[in-house]
Amino acid sequence: MGMSRSGKENLYQRALRIIMEAGEEGILQSELWKLLGVTSREGSRIAIRLERRGLIERRKELYKGRWTYRLFPRIRKISVESIIGCPCLDCPDAYRCSPGGVRDPVTCEELTNWVLRTAPLRPLAEKAGGE
């Protein structure tokens, strides 16, 4: 007797929440299985499916002499605070805004200035270096 579709979906949501809470440090795939209370096989399936959907990243890692995966979120929780002051929220032309449209977010001076004012500053070397 298998798990219901809604039960399985709930498992994926729980897995994603756990991985998101782990943040930049990530979480070992085996730790995720324990927290979800599933077998290693089921845990692997969940992680692979989340990766295929582009929601997480799996990185191979040697842990205590064995190869495993560390799971990292590819999406982050956002808060309302992150968009406070965005000029798009009260722009009279928002309904006509699209790339190449009457209003274009790529060339919008108000949006560019707001992003430059609110974006966290990162050293140029970090931007250029990448991974």
XYZ file of C-alpha atoms in Angstrom:
131
model
C 0.000 0.000 0.000
C 1.748 3.159 -1.231
C 1.602 6.666 0.085
C -1.192 8.911 -1.181
C -0.320 11.606 -3.672
C -1.032 14.379 -1.159
C 1.102 12.561 1.443
C 3.988 12.300 -0.995
C 3.631 15.943 -2.041
C 3.714 16.904 1.624
C 6.979 14.945 1.963
C 8.544 16.934 -0.911
C 7.402 20.196 0.681
C 8.807 19.152 4.064
C 12.104 18.141 2.429
C 12.362 21.459 0.616
C 11.601 23.403 3.816
C 14.326 21.487 5.708
C 16.863 22.124 2.926
C 15.931 25.814 2.756
C 16.344 26.124 6.529
C 19.815 24.537 6.247
C 20.750 27.517 4.055
C 24.244 28.023 2.688
C 25.751 25.218 4.813
C 23.453 22.695 3.182
C 22.404 19.387 4.709
C 23.695 15.870 4.143
C 21.258 13.692 2.212
C 21.392 11.117 5.044
C 20.405 13.766 7.598
C 17.413 14.684 5.457
C 16.281 11.024 5.342
C 16.439 10.822 9.147
C 14.485 14.055 9.603
C 11.812 12.910 7.150
C 11.707 9.375 8.560
C 12.155 7.723 5.152
C 14.492 5.066 3.733
C 17.700 6.055 1.967
C 16.155 4.952 -1.324
C 13.054 7.133 -0.847
C 15.259 10.002 0.387
C 17.401 9.775 -2.753
C 14.300 9.852 -4.948
C 13.003 12.953 -3.155
C 16.362 14.759 -3.508
C 16.707 13.827 -7.201
C 13.174 15.008 -7.954
C 13.727 18.331 -6.159
C 16.989 18.765 -8.092
C 15.289 18.037 -11.435
C 12.699 20.705 -10.624
C 15.546 23.187 -10.091
C 14.669 23.700 -6.417
C 17.855 22.294 -4.879
C 21.431 21.489 -5.830
C 23.110 18.168 -4.936
C 26.891 18.289 -4.513
C 28.920 15.099 -4.116
C 30.950 15.066 -0.899
C 33.253 12.645 0.886
C 31.877 12.369 4.435
C 33.431 10.026 7.037
C 35.094 8.017 4.259
C 31.915 7.573 2.188
C 30.580 9.419 -0.830
C 27.290 11.157 -0.231
C 25.489 14.298 -1.325
C 25.087 17.597 0.431
C 21.874 19.357 -0.519
C 21.604 23.119 -0.972
C 18.539 25.256 -1.687
C 18.443 27.008 -5.069
C 15.547 29.177 -3.947
C 15.344 31.460 -0.953
C 12.550 32.691 1.212
C 11.734 36.291 0.468
C 10.187 38.766 2.817
C 7.916 41.729 2.210
C 10.713 43.933 3.580
C 12.802 43.086 0.521
C 10.416 44.920 -1.829
C 9.429 47.911 0.326
C 10.083 51.079 -1.641
C 10.175 49.325 -5.032
C 8.947 51.901 -7.566
C 7.020 49.212 -9.480
C 4.484 48.902 -6.653
C 2.968 52.325 -7.329
C 4.036 52.859 -10.935
C 1.119 54.112 -13.064
C 2.544 52.258 -16.086
C 3.048 48.886 -14.332
C 0.305 47.259 -16.415
C 2.182 48.245 -19.612
C 5.595 47.152 -18.312
C 7.438 44.312 -20.041
C 10.796 43.785 -21.742
C 10.576 45.789 -24.973
C 7.190 47.199 -23.922
C 5.889 50.749 -23.434
C 7.611 50.653 -20.020
C 10.668 48.394 -19.946
C 12.124 47.131 -16.634
C 15.541 46.780 -18.286
C 15.756 50.496 -19.099
C 13.612 51.877 -16.226
C 15.672 54.534 -14.454
C 13.539 54.474 -11.266
C 13.891 50.691 -10.937
C 17.646 50.784 -11.636
C 18.192 53.512 -9.026
C 16.142 51.611 -6.426
C 18.082 48.376 -7.058
C 21.401 50.219 -6.757
C 20.242 51.864 -3.496
C 18.958 48.667 -1.884
C 21.117 45.825 -3.286
C 23.704 44.503 -0.831
C 27.183 45.505 -1.933
C 29.507 42.629 -2.793
C 33.207 42.903 -3.605
C 33.926 42.938 -7.350
C 36.324 39.988 -6.992
C 33.499 37.824 -5.615
C 31.232 38.728 -8.558
C 33.926 38.092 -11.145
C 35.399 34.967 -9.539
C 32.215 32.917 -9.285
C 32.472 29.219 -8.585
